[in-house]
Coordinates of C-alpha atoms in Angstrom, one line a residue:
P1 CA 98.4 268.8 106.9
L2 CA 101.4 268.4 108.4
S3 CA 102.1 264.7 106.9
S4 CA 100.7 262.9 103.4
V5 CA 101.9 259.3 104.5
W6 CA 98.2 258.2 105.1
K7 CA 97.0 260.9 102.7
E8 CA 96.2 257.8 99.8
W9 CA 94.7 255.3 103.0
V10 CA 92.0 258.1 104.2
K11 CA 91.4 258.7 100.2
W12 CA 90.9 254.8 99.7
C13 CA 88.5 254.2 102.6
I14 CA 86.4 257.2 101.7
E15 CA 86.5 255.7 98.0
F16 CA 85.8 252.5 99.7
G17 CA 82.3 253.5 100.9
I18 CA 83.9 253.5 104.8
E19 CA 82.0 257.2 106.7
A20 CA 84.9 259.4 107.3
N21 CA 84.0 259.3 110.8
A22 CA 84.8 256.1 111.2
I23 CA 88.2 256.9 110.8
I24 CA 90.1 257.7 113.8
A25 CA 93.5 258.6 113.3
A26 CA 95.3 257.9 116.7
P27 CA 98.6 259.6 116.3
Y28 CA 101.6 259.9 119.0
D29 CA 104.4 262.3 119.6
W30 CA 107.1 259.7 118.1
R31 CA 110.2 261.5 120.2
L32 CA 109.1 260.0 123.1
S33 CA 109.6 256.3 125.0
P34 CA 106.7 253.9 125.4
S35 CA 106.6 254.8 129.4
M36 CA 106.3 258.8 128.7
L37 CA 104.0 258.5 126.5
E38 CA 101.2 257.4 128.6
E39 CA 103.2 259.8 131.6
R40 CA 103.1 262.7 130.2
D41 CA 100.2 262.3 127.4
L42 CA 98.3 259.3 128.7
Y43 CA 98.4 258.1 125.4
F44 CA 97.4 254.2 125.9
Y45 CA 94.1 255.4 128.4
K46 CA 92.8 257.8 125.8
L47 CA 93.5 255.1 123.0
K48 CA 91.7 252.7 124.9
Q49 CA 88.9 255.1 125.4
T50 CA 88.9 255.8 121.3
F51 CA 88.2 252.0 121.2
E52 CA 85.8 251.9 123.8
T53 CA 84.5 255.1 122.3
A54 CA 84.0 253.5 118.9
L55 CA 82.8 250.7 120.1
K56 CA 79.6 252.3 121.1
L57 CA 79.0 254.1 118.4
R58 CA 79.8 252.2 115.5
G59 CA 77.8 248.9 117.4
G60 CA 81.1 246.5 116.6
P61 CA 84.9 246.3 116.6
S62 CA 87.4 248.2 114.8
I63 CA 90.1 247.0 112.5
V64 CA 93.6 248.7 113.2
F65 CA 96.1 249.8 110.5
A66 CA 99.6 250.8 112.2
H67 CA 102.7 251.5 109.9
S68 CA 106.4 251.4 111.2
L69 CA 107.1 252.3 114.7
G70 CA 102.9 252.7 114.7
N71 CA 103.2 248.8 115.3
N72 CA 105.7 249.0 118.1
V73 CA 103.6 251.6 120.0
F74 CA 100.3 249.2 119.6
R75 CA 102.3 246.2 120.8
Y76 CA 102.8 248.1 124.1
F77 CA 99.6 249.1 124.0
L78 CA 98.8 245.3 124.1
E79 CA 101.0 244.6 127.1
W80 CA 99.7 247.9 129.0
L81 CA 96.2 246.6 128.7
K82 CA 97.0 243.5 130.5
L83 CA 97.6 245.0 133.1
E84 CA 94.7 248.0 133.2
I85 CA 92.1 245.2 133.2
A86 CA 91.2 242.3 134.9
P87 CA 93.1 238.9 133.4
K88 CA 89.5 237.0 132.3
Q89 CA 88.6 240.2 130.5
Y90 CA 91.6 240.9 128.8
I91 CA 90.3 238.4 125.4
Q92 CA 87.2 238.9 125.4
W93 CA 88.2 243.3 125.7
L94 CA 89.9 242.5 122.4
D95 CA 87.7 240.1 120.7
D96 CA 84.7 243.1 121.4
H97 CA 87.2 246.1 120.3
I98 CA 89.5 244.7 117.6
Y99 CA 88.6 242.8 114.6
A100 CA 91.7 242.6 112.7
F101 CA 95.3 244.1 113.1
F102 CA 96.9 244.9 109.9
A103 CA 101.0 245.4 110.6
V104 CA 102.1 247.4 107.9
G105 CA 106.3 247.7 107.7
A106 CA 106.6 246.5 111.0
P107 CA 110.2 246.3 112.3
L108 CA 109.3 243.5 114.6
L109 CA 113.6 243.0 115.2
G110 CA 114.0 246.9 114.9
S111 CA 115.9 248.5 112.4
T112 CA 119.6 248.7 111.7
E113 CA 119.1 251.9 110.1
T114 CA 118.7 253.2 114.1
V115 CA 122.6 252.6 114.2
K116 CA 123.4 254.9 112.0
G117 CA 121.3 257.8 112.8
M118 CA 122.6 257.3 116.3
L119 CA 126.4 257.3 115.7
S120 CA 127.0 259.4 112.3
G121 CA 123.2 261.1 112.0
N122 CA 120.7 260.1 109.4
T123 CA 118.8 263.5 107.9
F124 CA 116.4 261.8 105.6
G125 CA 116.5 264.4 103.8
L126 CA 116.6 267.7 105.6
P127 CA 118.9 270.5 105.0
V128 CA 120.5 269.6 108.6
S129 CA 124.4 268.7 109.2
E130 CA 124.9 265.6 110.0
G131 CA 126.0 266.7 113.3
T132 CA 122.5 268.7 113.9
A133 CA 120.9 265.1 112.5
R134 CA 122.6 263.0 115.4
L135 CA 122.1 265.5 118.1
M136 CA 118.1 265.4 117.5
F137 CA 118.5 261.7 117.3
N138 CA 119.4 261.2 120.2
S139 CA 117.8 263.8 122.0
F140 CA 114.3 261.5 121.3
G141 CA 113.2 259.0 124.0
S142 CA 112.1 257.0 120.8
S143 CA 115.5 256.5 119.1
L144 CA 116.7 253.8 121.4
W145 CA 113.1 251.6 120.9
M146 CA 113.4 250.9 117.2
M147 CA 116.7 249.6 118.1
P148 CA 117.7 245.7 116.7
F149 CA 118.0 243.3 118.8
S150 CA 118.2 239.4 119.1
K151 CA 115.0 237.0 118.2
Y152 CA 117.0 234.3 120.6
C153 CA 116.7 236.6 123.8
R154 CA 113.6 237.4 126.3
A155 CA 112.8 239.0 129.0
D156 CA 110.0 238.0 131.9
A157 CA 106.5 239.0 131.5
M158 CA 105.6 242.1 133.6
Y159 CA 101.9 240.4 132.8
L160 CA 102.7 237.5 135.5
K161 CA 104.7 239.5 137.8
H162 CA 101.5 241.5 138.1
F163 CA 99.7 238.3 138.9
S164 CA 102.1 236.4 141.3
G165 CA 101.3 238.0 144.4
G166 CA 104.6 239.8 143.8
I167 CA 106.8 236.7 144.7
R168 CA 109.1 238.0 141.8
K169 CA 110.9 241.8 141.9
G170 CA 113.5 243.5 140.6
P171 CA 113.9 244.2 136.8
N172 CA 113.1 242.3 134.1
A173 CA 115.2 239.3 133.4
Y174 CA 116.9 239.0 130.3
Q175 CA 117.5 235.4 129.2
C176 CA 118.9 234.3 125.7
E177 CA 118.5 230.6 124.4
Q178 CA 122.2 229.0 123.6
K179 CA 121.4 229.6 120.0
E180 CA 122.2 232.9 120.6
F181 CA 125.9 231.9 121.7
Q182 CA 126.3 229.4 118.7
S183 CA 125.4 230.9 115.5
N184 CA 126.2 234.3 114.8
Y185 CA 124.9 237.6 114.2
S186 CA 122.0 237.1 116.8
G187 CA 119.3 235.8 114.1
F188 CA 120.6 238.9 111.4
S189 CA 122.7 238.7 108.2
T190 CA 125.3 239.6 109.9
N191 CA 127.7 242.0 112.7
I192 CA 125.8 244.9 112.8
I193 CA 128.0 247.7 114.1
N194 CA 132.4 246.9 113.1
I195 CA 134.0 250.0 114.8
E196 CA 137.7 251.2 115.2
I197 CA 138.6 252.3 118.9
P198 CA 140.6 255.0 118.7
S199 CA 144.2 254.5 120.6
T200 CA 143.9 257.5 122.9
R201 CA 141.3 257.4 125.6
G202 CA 138.9 259.3 127.7
I203 CA 138.8 262.8 127.6
D204 CA 141.9 263.2 125.1
A205 CA 140.2 260.6 122.7
Y206 CA 138.2 263.4 121.3
P207 CA 139.2 267.4 121.5
S208 CA 136.1 269.7 123.0
V209 CA 135.2 272.4 119.8
S210 CA 138.0 275.3 121.2
E211 CA 140.5 272.4 120.9
F212 CA 139.7 271.3 117.7
S213 CA 139.9 275.0 116.3
Q214 CA 143.2 275.1 118.0
A215 CA 144.6 271.7 117.4
N216 CA 147.0 270.8 114.7
Y217 CA 146.1 267.1 113.6
S218 CA 149.3 267.0 111.3
S219 CA 151.7 266.7 114.0
M220 CA 149.5 264.2 116.4
E221 CA 150.9 260.5 117.0
C222 CA 148.6 258.1 116.5
G223 CA 148.6 254.5 117.7
L224 CA 146.9 251.7 115.7
P225 CA 143.1 251.6 116.3
T226 CA 141.0 248.3 117.2
Q227 CA 138.1 247.1 115.3
L228 CA 135.1 245.6 117.5
S229 CA 132.0 244.0 116.1
F230 CA 128.7 243.8 117.9
S231 CA 125.9 241.6 117.3
A232 CA 122.2 242.9 117.4
R233 CA 122.1 241.3 121.3
E234 CA 125.2 243.3 122.0
I235 CA 123.5 246.7 121.0
S236 CA 120.5 246.2 122.5
D237 CA 121.8 244.7 125.7
G238 CA 124.3 247.7 126.2
T239 CA 127.3 245.9 125.5
F240 CA 128.2 248.3 122.3
F241 CA 127.8 251.4 124.5
K242 CA 129.6 250.2 127.3
A243 CA 132.5 249.5 124.9
I244 CA 132.8 253.0 123.7
E245 CA 132.1 254.9 126.8
D246 CA 135.8 255.9 127.0
Y247 CA 135.6 257.5 123.6
D248 CA 132.1 258.8 123.1
S249 CA 130.5 261.7 125.2
D250 CA 127.0 260.2 124.7
S251 CA 127.2 256.6 125.9
K252 CA 126.8 256.8 129.2
R253 CA 123.4 259.1 128.8
T254 CA 122.2 256.2 126.1
L255 CA 123.5 253.7 129.0
H256 CA 120.7 255.4 131.0
Q257 CA 118.2 255.7 128.9
L258 CA 118.0 252.4 127.7
K259 CA 118.1 250.6 131.5
K260 CA 115.6 253.5 132.2
S261 CA 113.1 253.2 129.7
Y262 CA 113.4 250.1 127.9
H263 CA 114.7 247.2 130.5
D264 CA 113.6 248.2 133.3
D265 CA 110.0 250.0 131.6
P266 CA 107.1 248.6 134.2
V267 CA 105.2 247.1 131.3
L268 CA 107.5 245.6 128.5
N269 CA 110.8 245.6 127.3
P270 CA 110.3 246.2 124.4
L271 CA 113.9 245.3 122.9
T272 CA 112.1 241.5 122.7
P273 CA 110.9 239.6 120.0
W274 CA 107.3 239.7 119.6
D275 CA 104.4 237.1 119.8
R276 CA 101.3 236.9 117.8
P277 CA 99.1 239.3 119.0
P278 CA 96.2 237.5 120.5
I279 CA 93.6 239.4 118.1
K280 CA 91.4 237.0 115.9
N281 CA 92.6 238.3 112.7
V282 CA 96.4 239.4 112.2
F283 CA 98.0 240.6 108.6
C284 CA 101.8 241.3 108.6
I285 CA 102.5 243.1 105.7
Y286 CA 105.6 244.6 104.1
G287 CA 108.3 245.2 101.4
V288 CA 110.8 242.8 99.6
D289 CA 113.7 242.5 97.6
S290 CA 114.8 246.1 98.1
R291 CA 118.4 247.0 98.8
T292 CA 118.5 247.7 102.9
E293 CA 121.1 248.4 104.9
V294 CA 122.6 246.1 107.6
G295 CA 125.6 246.0 108.6
Y296 CA 128.4 249.9 108.9
Y297 CA 132.1 250.3 109.3
F298 CA 132.5 253.0 111.8
A299 CA 136.0 254.8 112.3
P300 CA 137.1 257.4 114.4
S301 CA 137.2 261.0 112.4
G302 CA 139.2 263.2 114.6
K303 CA 136.5 265.7 114.9
P304 CA 134.9 266.9 118.4
Y305 CA 131.2 265.1 119.1
P306 CA 128.5 265.0 117.7
D307 CA 130.5 264.3 114.8
N308 CA 133.1 262.1 116.4
W309 CA 132.7 258.9 113.9
I310 CA 132.4 258.5 110.3
I311 CA 130.7 255.3 108.4
T312 CA 133.6 253.8 105.9
D313 CA 132.1 251.3 104.5
V314 CA 128.1 249.7 104.4
V315 CA 126.9 246.2 104.2
Y316 CA 123.2 246.3 102.0
E317 CA 121.7 242.6 101.7
I318 CA 119.9 242.5 98.0
E319 CA 117.8 239.4 97.3
G320 CA 119.4 237.1 99.2
S321 CA 123.0 238.0 98.9
L322 CA 125.1 240.6 101.0
V323 CA 127.3 243.3 99.0
S324 CA 129.4 245.9 100.7
R325 CA 129.2 249.5 99.3
S326 CA 132.0 248.8 97.2
G327 CA 130.5 245.6 95.4
N328 CA 132.2 243.2 97.4
Q329 CA 130.3 240.2 98.4
V330 CA 130.4 240.4 101.9
E331 CA 130.4 236.8 104.0
G332 CA 127.3 236.2 106.5
N333 CA 124.0 234.5 106.8
P334 CA 121.5 236.5 104.3
G335 CA 118.0 235.5 104.1
P336 CA 116.2 234.2 100.7
A337 CA 115.2 237.9 100.2
S338 CA 116.0 241.6 101.3
G339 CA 113.9 244.0 103.1
D340 CA 112.5 247.4 102.4
E341 CA 115.0 249.8 101.7
T342 CA 115.0 250.6 105.7
V343 CA 114.0 247.8 107.6
P344 CA 116.3 244.3 106.7
Y345 CA 113.9 241.0 105.5
H346 CA 115.0 239.3 109.0
S347 CA 113.4 241.8 110.8
L348 CA 110.5 242.1 108.8
S349 CA 109.6 238.7 108.2
W350 CA 110.1 237.7 112.0
C351 CA 106.2 237.6 111.6
K352 CA 106.2 234.2 109.7
N353 CA 107.3 232.2 113.2
W354 CA 103.1 233.7 114.2
L355 CA 101.8 231.0 111.3
G356 CA 101.3 227.7 112.3
P357 CA 102.7 224.5 111.0
R358 CA 100.8 224.1 107.9
V359 CA 100.1 226.8 105.6
N360 CA 99.0 227.6 102.3
I361 CA 101.4 230.0 100.3
T362 CA 99.8 232.2 96.9
R363 CA 101.7 234.2 94.7
A364 CA 100.0 236.5 92.0
P365 CA 101.0 239.3 90.0
Q366 CA 100.6 242.9 91.4
S367 CA 99.2 244.3 88.4
E368 CA 96.4 243.5 86.0
H369 CA 96.4 239.5 85.2
D370 CA 93.5 237.0 84.3
G371 CA 94.5 234.4 87.0
S372 CA 96.6 232.1 84.8
D373 CA 99.7 232.9 86.3
V374 CA 98.6 232.5 90.1
Q375 CA 100.8 230.1 91.6
V376 CA 99.2 228.0 94.7
E377 CA 101.3 225.7 97.4
L378 CA 98.6 224.3 99.9
N379 CA 99.7 223.0 103.4
V380 CA 103.0 224.0 102.9
E381 CA 104.9 222.3 106.5
H382 CA 106.3 225.3 108.6
H383 CA 108.1 224.7 111.7
N384 CA 108.4 228.4 113.3
E385 CA 111.3 229.2 110.9
D386 CA 111.3 231.3 107.6
V387 CA 108.9 229.5 105.0
V388 CA 109.8 230.4 101.2
P389 CA 107.7 228.7 98.3
N390 CA 109.1 226.8 95.3
M391 CA 107.4 229.2 93.2
T392 CA 108.9 230.8 89.6
R393 CA 109.5 234.6 89.1
S394 CA 108.9 236.2 86.0
P395 CA 111.2 238.9 85.0
R396 CA 110.5 242.4 85.4
V397 CA 107.0 241.2 87.2
K398 CA 106.1 242.4 90.8
Y399 CA 104.6 239.7 92.8
I400 CA 102.4 239.7 95.9
T401 CA 103.1 236.5 98.0
Y402 CA 100.8 235.5 100.4
Y403 CA 101.4 233.1 103.7
E404 CA 97.7 232.1 104.9
D405 CA 96.8 230.2 108.4
S406 CA 93.5 229.8 109.3
E407 CA 94.0 226.4 111.2
S408 CA 96.5 226.1 113.5
I409 CA 94.8 228.8 116.1
P410 CA 90.7 227.8 116.2
G411 CA 88.9 230.9 115.5
K412 CA 91.9 233.0 114.6
R413 CA 93.5 234.1 111.0
T414 CA 97.0 234.9 110.7
A415 CA 98.6 235.9 106.9
V416 CA 101.9 237.1 105.6
W417 CA 101.8 239.4 102.4
E418 CA 104.8 240.1 100.9
L419 CA 105.3 243.0 98.0
D420 CA 107.8 243.0 95.5
K421 CA 109.7 246.4 95.5
A422 CA 107.6 248.0 98.3
N423 CA 109.4 250.4 100.1
H424 CA 109.1 251.0 103.7
R425 CA 107.6 254.7 103.7
N426 CA 105.3 254.4 100.6
I427 CA 104.0 251.1 100.9
V428 CA 100.8 252.5 102.6
R429 CA 100.2 254.3 99.3
S430 CA 100.3 250.9 97.2
P431 CA 97.3 250.7 94.8
A432 CA 98.0 247.1 94.6
L433 CA 98.2 246.9 98.8
M434 CA 94.9 249.2 98.8
R435 CA 93.2 246.9 96.0
E436 CA 93.9 243.6 98.3
L437 CA 92.7 245.4 100.9
W438 CA 89.5 246.6 99.2
L439 CA 88.7 243.0 98.2
Q440 CA 90.2 241.4 102.0
I441 CA 87.4 243.7 104.1
W442 CA 84.7 243.3 101.5
H443 CA 85.3 239.3 101.8
D444 CA 85.3 239.7 105.5
I445 CA 82.1 241.6 105.6
H446 CA 80.1 238.9 104.3
A447 CA 79.8 236.2 107.5
D448 CA 78.2 233.3 105.0
S449 CA 81.9 233.6 103.3
P450 CA 82.9 229.6 102.5
S451 CA 86.7 230.4 102.6
K452 CA 88.9 232.1 105.3
F453 CA 91.0 234.6 103.0
V454 CA 90.1 236.3 99.3
T455 CA 90.9 233.9 96.6
K456 CA 92.9 235.4 94.3
G457 CA 92.5 237.1 90.6
P458 CA 91.0 239.7 88.2
L459 CA 88.9 241.9 89.5
R460 CA 88.4 245.4 89.3
D461 CA 87.9 248.0 86.0
D462 CA 91.6 249.0 86.5
D463 CA 92.6 245.6 85.9
C464 CA 91.5 246.4 82.2
Y465 CA 94.2 247.9 79.8
W466 CA 94.3 248.2 76.2
D467 CA 96.5 245.8 74.4
Y468 CA 97.9 247.5 71.3
G469 CA 99.7 244.1 70.0
K470 CA 95.8 243.1 69.4
A471 CA 93.6 246.4 69.3
R472 CA 91.3 245.1 71.9
C473 CA 91.1 245.4 75.5
A474 CA 93.0 242.7 77.2
W475 CA 91.2 239.8 78.6
P476 CA 88.8 239.7 76.6
E477 CA 86.7 237.1 78.4
Y478 CA 86.3 239.8 81.6
C479 CA 86.8 243.0 79.8
E480 CA 85.1 245.0 77.3
Y481 CA 86.0 248.7 75.6
R482 CA 83.2 251.2 76.9
Y483 CA 83.7 254.5 76.9
V484 CA 82.5 256.8 79.7
F485 CA 82.8 260.6 79.4
G486 CA 86.2 262.0 81.0
D487 CA 88.1 259.1 79.4
V488 CA 91.8 260.5 78.0
H489 CA 93.2 256.8 76.7
L490 CA 92.2 253.9 75.7
G491 CA 93.3 252.2 78.8
Q492 CA 90.4 254.0 81.0
S493 CA 87.7 252.9 78.3
C494 CA 88.7 249.2 79.2
R495 CA 86.5 247.9 81.6
L496 CA 84.5 245.1 83.6
R497 CA 81.8 243.8 81.4
N498 CA 78.9 244.2 83.0
S499 CA 78.0 240.2 83.2
S500 CA 81.6 239.6 85.5
A501 CA 80.0 242.1 88.1
D502 CA 79.6 238.9 89.8
A503 CA 83.3 238.1 89.7
L504 CA 83.0 240.0 93.0
L505 CA 81.2 236.9 94.6
H506 CA 84.0 234.4 93.9
Y507 CA 86.1 236.2 96.0
V508 CA 83.9 235.6 98.9

């Protein structure tokens, strides 16, 4: 009752025919850092037991749905599991217990909005001041978990250290590829932080509350500030927080938390790029082409902590371009699309690196269609970088673009679904997404399916609608007018022809 995020999802599962006691929630305290989840709550140990109990009760592996930070939690669980069970049993355990992983709205390279929450506060509509929101946000150990980080920098795998006989000791070795220093922005579209450093250092930079109430700033002499810019790597490795250490009373605590709970985490440095999880079926799903914040300009406010920084400008990515809050074009490295209002496109689309060298791409409208406007490209070459289809777009039509690979890793499937205009927080309520998930699961329970993925096209009664121009149901080849008591408009009475009931078989 405290959250409605998964309400429609659970309702859809029940309507689909999944038994209520087969739906298992795995809630976590989203304030805690990953290591503290295990230390305080034994969260990952209990999650392992949950999977094992589900296998005994249901007789088969589970399907995992994760949203937003929940994906980071599940990633950490997979790494924790490596150290918990024998190496030779790891992949077998995954095959036995997890059939598919649906990663929805995953911040695979972090989210730039985290920076706003850490420096100026993000209220998310709550009736609190931004300063209070900042204090609250920075008190959570999980806040650093969502920081943006470079796609070019990695840490040593703790899994290898664990089984190397203790030869390599000490904290995770953090190394960056040469590309990190040859290119700009750590793989993001622009510098994430641009900040004016005040001329006064130390305790005089920002007065205490009592000093602030007595001060007369109109007579204060100010020197010229210095503007510094920071990339995703410089934020996640602590460079930024060291640079403002003399000007922000919270930086030392942040640096301590960053080192203790993330850089020196005994299982995984979460501020490093994901590899494809070693699960048979992986589906990465996210929204695109919404205006998303990707960079900020900060300046000193003259007020005490926690209100000592103000945002002077914001950089947005909008469908392949960068624009400031004032509407001016900004130089940078924008991607072919924008993000989902919360997570930038560069972070969401990192999972395209999990696809193999040849990818099948399909683009279909999210709403009802007769299959004639489905576009397909087969065997598109892909070399561990973004892959963009050469496909048309009709104005005012929302599409789903599917990138599917079932060949590069024997016995495993990888798919990426991009949903136009799907909002980060509401994507799990999207009827189009739930319809496609329904089809995919329905397809997968048929062991004799000749195709690896679902064929895209019209399928359900909801895909039928009334064509007022022709005074009949649209798509007469598939749909017919069939009134059922309770229908309140003509469109509801348009249903799949009875002869079209076999249409489901085309999706197998």
